[in-house]
Each structure stands twice: as structure tokens, then as C-alpha cells.
Amino acid sequence: MKNKLIKMLVGIGLVMGLAACGGGGEDTASGGTDSAHADAEKIYNQKCSSCHGDNLKGGMGPELTAVGANYSQDEIADIIQNGQGAMPAGLISGDDLDKVAEWLATKK
């Protein structure tokens, strides 16, 4: 129990540290779907992959490979914005939040 708590606290510390170090969302000129998905994947890699894994396979956080089969884009955005379980709220906001939620909603 004690080890699990320590691992969770270290994980949360890493997430918060990475969130503070993550770059802002950079807009691309093309604005196409592929570009938006590339932007979302970049944001995910900066802010989420430390807990949810490089390939959405999970780690400290749950696997997200089929998250869109269980949650709508709006529900995913709400979870990111407000947090859920051990996941802290507000790691991504604004346009970046919308891009990541849209991208994750396609994972079915």
C-alpha cells in the first residue's frame, strides 16, 4: 500500500513537472485534419504520455487505445479539463484541449 502511494505521488509529480515544461500549442498553417491530429499527438506526447504511455498503451494512467469507443469527444474533454481519479485537472486547456479530445475520440 505504501509503495503504491509513493509511486502515485511520484507519478503525479512527474505529470505536473512535465505539464509545466510542456510547450504551448503551435498552430500550423494548413489546418487540415492530418495536421490537427499531428498537433494533438505532439501535445499528448508532451503532456500525457508519461502516464498513459507513448503508444496510448497505459502505464500509471489507463490505456487509451480505444478510449473513443467508451467516451465521446465532449466527455474526454471534460475528463482532461476536470481530472478523474488520480489524474489532475487542467493539464491541457484551450485549443490544445479541443485538439487532443478530438484526436482521442477517434481511437476506437
Short mmCIF file of N, CA and C in Angstrom, two decimals:
data_model
loop_
_atom_site.label_atom_id
_atom_site.label_comp_id
_atom_site.label_asym_id
_atom_site.label_seq_id
_atom_site.Cartn_x
_atom_site.Cartn_y
_atom_site.Cartn_z
N MET A 1 0.83 -1.19 0.00
CA MET A 1 0.00 0.00 0.00
C MET A 1 0.87 1.25 0.00
N LYS A 2 1.91 1.23 0.84
CA LYS A 2 2.80 2.38 0.95
C LYS A 2 3.55 2.60 -0.37
N ASN A 3 4.02 1.49 -0.99
CA ASN A 3 4.72 1.61 -2.28
C ASN A 3 3.80 2.17 -3.36
N LYS A 4 2.56 1.75 -3.36
CA LYS A 4 1.61 2.23 -4.35
C LYS A 4 1.38 3.73 -4.19
N LEU A 5 1.26 4.18 -2.96
CA LEU A 5 1.08 5.61 -2.69
C LEU A 5 2.29 6.41 -3.13
N ILE A 6 3.48 5.89 -2.85
CA ILE A 6 4.70 6.59 -3.26
C ILE A 6 4.78 6.66 -4.77
N LYS A 7 4.48 5.56 -5.46
CA LYS A 7 4.50 5.56 -6.93
C LYS A 7 3.51 6.56 -7.49
N MET A 8 2.31 6.61 -6.90
CA MET A 8 1.30 7.55 -7.37
C MET A 8 1.76 8.98 -7.17
N LEU A 9 2.34 9.30 -6.02
CA LEU A 9 2.81 10.65 -5.75
C LEU A 9 3.95 11.04 -6.69
N VAL A 10 4.87 10.11 -6.95
CA VAL A 10 5.96 10.38 -7.89
C VAL A 10 5.39 10.61 -9.28
N GLY A 11 4.41 9.80 -9.67
CA GLY A 11 3.78 9.96 -10.99
C GLY A 11 3.09 11.30 -11.13
N ILE A 12 2.37 11.70 -10.12
CA ILE A 12 1.69 12.99 -10.15
C ILE A 12 2.72 14.11 -10.24
N GLY A 13 3.81 13.97 -9.49
CA GLY A 13 4.88 14.97 -9.54
C GLY A 13 5.47 15.06 -10.94
N LEU A 14 5.68 13.91 -11.59
CA LEU A 14 6.20 13.91 -12.96
C LEU A 14 5.23 14.58 -13.92
N VAL A 15 3.96 14.26 -13.78
CA VAL A 15 2.95 14.86 -14.65
C VAL A 15 2.94 16.37 -14.49
N MET A 16 2.95 16.82 -13.25
CA MET A 16 2.92 18.26 -13.00
C MET A 16 4.19 18.92 -13.53
N GLY A 17 5.33 18.26 -13.36
CA GLY A 17 6.58 18.79 -13.87
C GLY A 17 6.58 18.86 -15.38
N LEU A 18 6.10 17.80 -16.03
CA LEU A 18 6.03 17.81 -17.49
C LEU A 18 5.02 18.82 -17.99
N ALA A 19 3.94 19.00 -17.28
CA ALA A 19 2.94 19.98 -17.68
C ALA A 19 3.54 21.38 -17.63
N ALA A 20 4.37 21.63 -16.64
CA ALA A 20 4.99 22.94 -16.52
C ALA A 20 6.03 23.15 -17.61
N CYS A 21 6.66 22.07 -18.07
CA CYS A 21 7.71 22.17 -19.09
C CYS A 21 7.15 22.10 -20.50
N GLY A 22 5.95 21.60 -20.66
CA GLY A 22 5.39 21.41 -21.99
C GLY A 22 5.21 22.72 -22.73
N GLY A 23 5.46 22.66 -24.03
CA GLY A 23 5.32 23.86 -24.84
C GLY A 23 3.88 24.18 -25.11
N GLY A 24 3.62 25.39 -25.51
CA GLY A 24 2.27 25.79 -25.87
C GLY A 24 1.88 25.19 -27.19
N GLY A 25 0.60 25.17 -27.49
CA GLY A 25 0.14 24.64 -28.76
C GLY A 25 0.56 25.56 -29.89
N GLU A 26 1.21 24.98 -30.89
CA GLU A 26 1.64 25.76 -32.03
C GLU A 26 0.65 25.50 -33.16
N ASP A 27 0.10 26.56 -33.72
CA ASP A 27 -0.82 26.42 -34.82
C ASP A 27 -0.04 26.14 -36.09
N THR A 28 -0.61 25.32 -36.95
CA THR A 28 0.01 25.08 -38.24
C THR A 28 -0.76 25.82 -39.29
N ALA A 29 -0.10 26.11 -40.38
CA ALA A 29 -0.71 26.92 -41.43
C ALA A 29 -1.78 26.16 -42.19
N SER A 30 -1.61 24.84 -42.35
CA SER A 30 -2.54 24.10 -43.21
C SER A 30 -3.90 23.91 -42.58
N GLY A 31 -3.97 23.63 -41.29
CA GLY A 31 -5.25 23.49 -40.61
C GLY A 31 -6.03 22.26 -40.99
N GLY A 32 -5.43 21.29 -41.72
CA GLY A 32 -6.13 20.09 -42.12
C GLY A 32 -6.24 19.09 -40.99
N THR A 33 -7.04 18.04 -41.22
CA THR A 33 -7.26 17.02 -40.20
C THR A 33 -5.97 16.32 -39.83
N ASP A 34 -5.15 15.95 -40.83
CA ASP A 34 -3.88 15.28 -40.53
C ASP A 34 -2.99 16.19 -39.69
N SER A 35 -3.00 17.46 -40.01
CA SER A 35 -2.20 18.43 -39.26
C SER A 35 -2.72 18.56 -37.83
N ALA A 36 -4.04 18.61 -37.69
CA ALA A 36 -4.64 18.72 -36.36
C ALA A 36 -4.32 17.49 -35.53
N HIS A 37 -4.36 16.31 -36.16
CA HIS A 37 -4.04 15.08 -35.44
C HIS A 37 -2.56 15.05 -35.07
N ALA A 38 -1.69 15.54 -35.94
CA ALA A 38 -0.27 15.61 -35.62
C ALA A 38 -0.04 16.55 -34.45
N ASP A 39 -0.74 17.68 -34.45
CA ASP A 39 -0.63 18.62 -33.33
C ASP A 39 -1.11 17.96 -32.04
N ALA A 40 -2.24 17.26 -32.11
CA ALA A 40 -2.80 16.60 -30.93
C ALA A 40 -1.83 15.54 -30.41
N GLU A 41 -1.23 14.79 -31.31
CA GLU A 41 -0.29 13.75 -30.89
C GLU A 41 0.94 14.38 -30.24
N LYS A 42 1.39 15.49 -30.76
CA LYS A 42 2.53 16.21 -30.17
C LYS A 42 2.19 16.68 -28.75
N ILE A 43 1.02 17.25 -28.59
CA ILE A 43 0.56 17.72 -27.27
C ILE A 43 0.46 16.54 -26.32
N TYR A 44 -0.13 15.44 -26.79
CA TYR A 44 -0.25 14.22 -25.98
C TYR A 44 1.14 13.77 -25.52
N ASN A 45 2.08 13.74 -26.44
CA ASN A 45 3.42 13.28 -26.09
C ASN A 45 4.08 14.18 -25.05
N GLN A 46 3.79 15.47 -25.10
CA GLN A 46 4.37 16.41 -24.14
C GLN A 46 3.69 16.35 -22.78
N LYS A 47 2.39 16.16 -22.76
CA LYS A 47 1.63 16.34 -21.52
C LYS A 47 1.04 15.05 -20.93
N CYS A 48 0.85 14.02 -21.74
CA CYS A 48 0.07 12.86 -21.28
C CYS A 48 0.82 11.53 -21.30
N SER A 49 1.81 11.41 -22.19
CA SER A 49 2.43 10.11 -22.41
C SER A 49 3.19 9.58 -21.20
N SER A 50 3.61 10.45 -20.30
CA SER A 50 4.34 9.96 -19.12
C SER A 50 3.47 9.06 -18.26
N CYS A 51 2.17 9.24 -18.29
CA CYS A 51 1.26 8.37 -17.53
C CYS A 51 0.51 7.39 -18.42
N HIS A 52 0.13 7.82 -19.62
CA HIS A 52 -0.70 6.98 -20.48
C HIS A 52 0.10 6.22 -21.54
N GLY A 53 1.42 6.37 -21.53
CA GLY A 53 2.29 5.62 -22.43
C GLY A 53 2.50 6.28 -23.77
N ASP A 54 3.64 5.96 -24.38
CA ASP A 54 4.00 6.54 -25.67
C ASP A 54 3.02 6.13 -26.77
N ASN A 55 2.47 4.95 -26.69
CA ASN A 55 1.57 4.44 -27.72
C ASN A 55 0.16 4.26 -27.20
N LEU A 56 -0.23 5.07 -26.23
CA LEU A 56 -1.56 5.01 -25.62
C LEU A 56 -1.82 3.69 -24.90
N LYS A 57 -0.78 2.93 -24.61
CA LYS A 57 -0.92 1.59 -24.03
C LYS A 57 -1.07 1.61 -22.52
N GLY A 58 -0.98 2.76 -21.90
CA GLY A 58 -1.15 2.85 -20.46
C GLY A 58 0.18 2.73 -19.73
N GLY A 59 0.10 2.96 -18.47
CA GLY A 59 1.25 2.93 -17.57
C GLY A 59 0.69 3.19 -16.19
N MET A 60 1.03 4.35 -15.64
CA MET A 60 0.40 4.77 -14.39
C MET A 60 -1.07 5.10 -14.64
N GLY A 61 -1.33 5.68 -15.79
CA GLY A 61 -2.70 6.00 -16.19
C GLY A 61 -3.26 4.89 -17.07
N PRO A 62 -4.55 4.89 -17.29
CA PRO A 62 -5.16 3.81 -18.08
C PRO A 62 -4.78 3.87 -19.56
N GLU A 63 -4.93 2.74 -20.21
CA GLU A 63 -4.73 2.61 -21.64
C GLU A 63 -5.78 3.47 -22.36
N LEU A 64 -5.37 4.12 -23.45
CA LEU A 64 -6.29 4.99 -24.20
C LEU A 64 -6.45 4.56 -25.66
N THR A 65 -5.99 3.36 -26.00
CA THR A 65 -6.03 2.93 -27.40
C THR A 65 -7.44 2.88 -27.97
N ALA A 66 -8.45 2.66 -27.13
CA ALA A 66 -9.84 2.60 -27.59
C ALA A 66 -10.73 3.51 -26.76
N VAL A 67 -10.18 4.59 -26.27
CA VAL A 67 -10.94 5.49 -25.39
C VAL A 67 -12.16 6.08 -26.09
N GLY A 68 -12.08 6.29 -27.40
CA GLY A 68 -13.19 6.85 -28.16
C GLY A 68 -14.38 5.90 -28.26
N ALA A 69 -14.16 4.62 -28.01
CA ALA A 69 -15.27 3.65 -28.00
C ALA A 69 -16.09 3.77 -26.73
N ASN A 70 -15.49 4.35 -25.69
CA ASN A 70 -16.17 4.45 -24.39
C ASN A 70 -16.63 5.86 -24.05
N TYR A 71 -15.98 6.86 -24.61
CA TYR A 71 -16.28 8.26 -24.28
C TYR A 71 -16.40 9.09 -25.54
N SER A 72 -17.30 10.05 -25.52
CA SER A 72 -17.43 11.00 -26.63
C SER A 72 -16.33 12.05 -26.53
N GLN A 73 -16.19 12.85 -27.56
CA GLN A 73 -15.21 13.93 -27.55
C GLN A 73 -15.45 14.88 -26.38
N ASP A 74 -16.71 15.21 -26.14
CA ASP A 74 -17.04 16.11 -25.02
C ASP A 74 -16.72 15.48 -23.67
N GLU A 75 -16.97 14.20 -23.53
CA GLU A 75 -16.66 13.51 -22.27
C GLU A 75 -15.15 13.46 -22.04
N ILE A 76 -14.40 13.20 -23.10
CA ILE A 76 -12.94 13.18 -23.00
C ILE A 76 -12.43 14.56 -22.60
N ALA A 77 -12.95 15.59 -23.24
CA ALA A 77 -12.55 16.96 -22.91
C ALA A 77 -12.85 17.28 -21.44
N ASP A 78 -14.00 16.83 -20.97
CA ASP A 78 -14.38 17.06 -19.58
C ASP A 78 -13.42 16.37 -18.61
N ILE A 79 -13.02 15.14 -18.93
CA ILE A 79 -12.08 14.41 -18.08
C ILE A 79 -10.73 15.14 -18.05
N ILE A 80 -10.26 15.58 -19.21
CA ILE A 80 -8.97 16.29 -19.27
C ILE A 80 -9.07 17.60 -18.49
N GLN A 81 -10.15 18.31 -18.67
CA GLN A 81 -10.30 19.62 -18.03
C GLN A 81 -10.48 19.51 -16.52
N ASN A 82 -11.27 18.54 -16.06
CA ASN A 82 -11.63 18.45 -14.65
C ASN A 82 -10.89 17.36 -13.88
N GLY A 83 -10.15 16.53 -14.57
CA GLY A 83 -9.45 15.43 -13.93
C GLY A 83 -10.41 14.29 -13.61
N GLN A 84 -9.81 13.14 -13.26
CA GLN A 84 -10.62 11.98 -12.88
C GLN A 84 -9.71 11.01 -12.16
N GLY A 85 -10.14 10.51 -11.03
CA GLY A 85 -9.30 9.60 -10.25
C GLY A 85 -8.01 10.30 -9.84
N ALA A 86 -6.87 9.68 -10.13
CA ALA A 86 -5.57 10.26 -9.79
C ALA A 86 -5.10 11.30 -10.80
N MET A 87 -5.82 11.42 -11.91
CA MET A 87 -5.43 12.40 -12.94
C MET A 87 -5.81 13.81 -12.50
N PRO A 88 -4.81 14.70 -12.45
CA PRO A 88 -5.12 16.08 -12.04
C PRO A 88 -5.85 16.84 -13.13
N ALA A 89 -6.57 17.84 -12.74
CA ALA A 89 -7.33 18.67 -13.68
C ALA A 89 -6.42 19.69 -14.36
N GLY A 90 -6.83 20.11 -15.54
CA GLY A 90 -6.23 21.26 -16.19
C GLY A 90 -4.85 21.06 -16.79
N LEU A 91 -4.47 19.84 -17.13
CA LEU A 91 -3.15 19.64 -17.73
C LEU A 91 -3.08 20.22 -19.14
N ILE A 92 -4.22 20.30 -19.80
CA ILE A 92 -4.30 20.87 -21.15
C ILE A 92 -5.52 21.78 -21.16
N SER A 93 -5.43 22.90 -21.87
CA SER A 93 -6.57 23.82 -21.94
C SER A 93 -6.68 24.44 -23.32
N GLY A 94 -7.75 25.14 -23.54
CA GLY A 94 -7.97 25.90 -24.77
C GLY A 94 -8.01 25.04 -26.01
N ASP A 95 -7.40 25.55 -27.08
CA ASP A 95 -7.39 24.84 -28.36
C ASP A 95 -6.67 23.50 -28.26
N ASP A 96 -5.62 23.45 -27.43
CA ASP A 96 -4.89 22.20 -27.25
C ASP A 96 -5.81 21.12 -26.67
N LEU A 97 -6.64 21.49 -25.72
CA LEU A 97 -7.59 20.56 -25.13
C LEU A 97 -8.54 20.03 -26.20
N ASP A 98 -9.07 20.92 -27.03
CA ASP A 98 -10.00 20.52 -28.08
C ASP A 98 -9.34 19.57 -29.08
N LYS A 99 -8.10 19.86 -29.46
CA LYS A 99 -7.38 19.02 -30.42
C LYS A 99 -7.16 17.62 -29.86
N VAL A 100 -6.71 17.54 -28.62
CA VAL A 100 -6.43 16.23 -28.02
C VAL A 100 -7.72 15.44 -27.81
N ALA A 101 -8.77 16.09 -27.35
CA ALA A 101 -10.05 15.40 -27.15
C ALA A 101 -10.59 14.88 -28.47
N GLU A 102 -10.50 15.67 -29.52
CA GLU A 102 -10.98 15.23 -30.85
C GLU A 102 -10.16 14.03 -31.32
N TRP A 103 -8.85 14.10 -31.17
CA TRP A 103 -7.95 13.03 -31.61
C TRP A 103 -8.22 11.75 -30.83
N LEU A 104 -8.33 11.86 -29.50
CA LEU A 104 -8.58 10.68 -28.68
C LEU A 104 -9.95 10.06 -28.97
N ALA A 105 -10.92 10.89 -29.33
CA ALA A 105 -12.26 10.37 -29.63
C ALA A 105 -12.26 9.49 -30.87
N THR A 106 -11.24 9.63 -31.72
CA THR A 106 -11.14 8.77 -32.92
C THR A 106 -10.54 7.41 -32.61
N LYS A 107 -10.02 7.24 -31.40
CA LYS A 107 -9.37 5.98 -31.01
C LYS A 107 -10.46 5.00 -30.56
N LYS A 108 -10.79 4.06 -31.45
CA LYS A 108 -11.89 3.13 -31.18
C LYS A 108 -11.49 1.70 -31.39
#
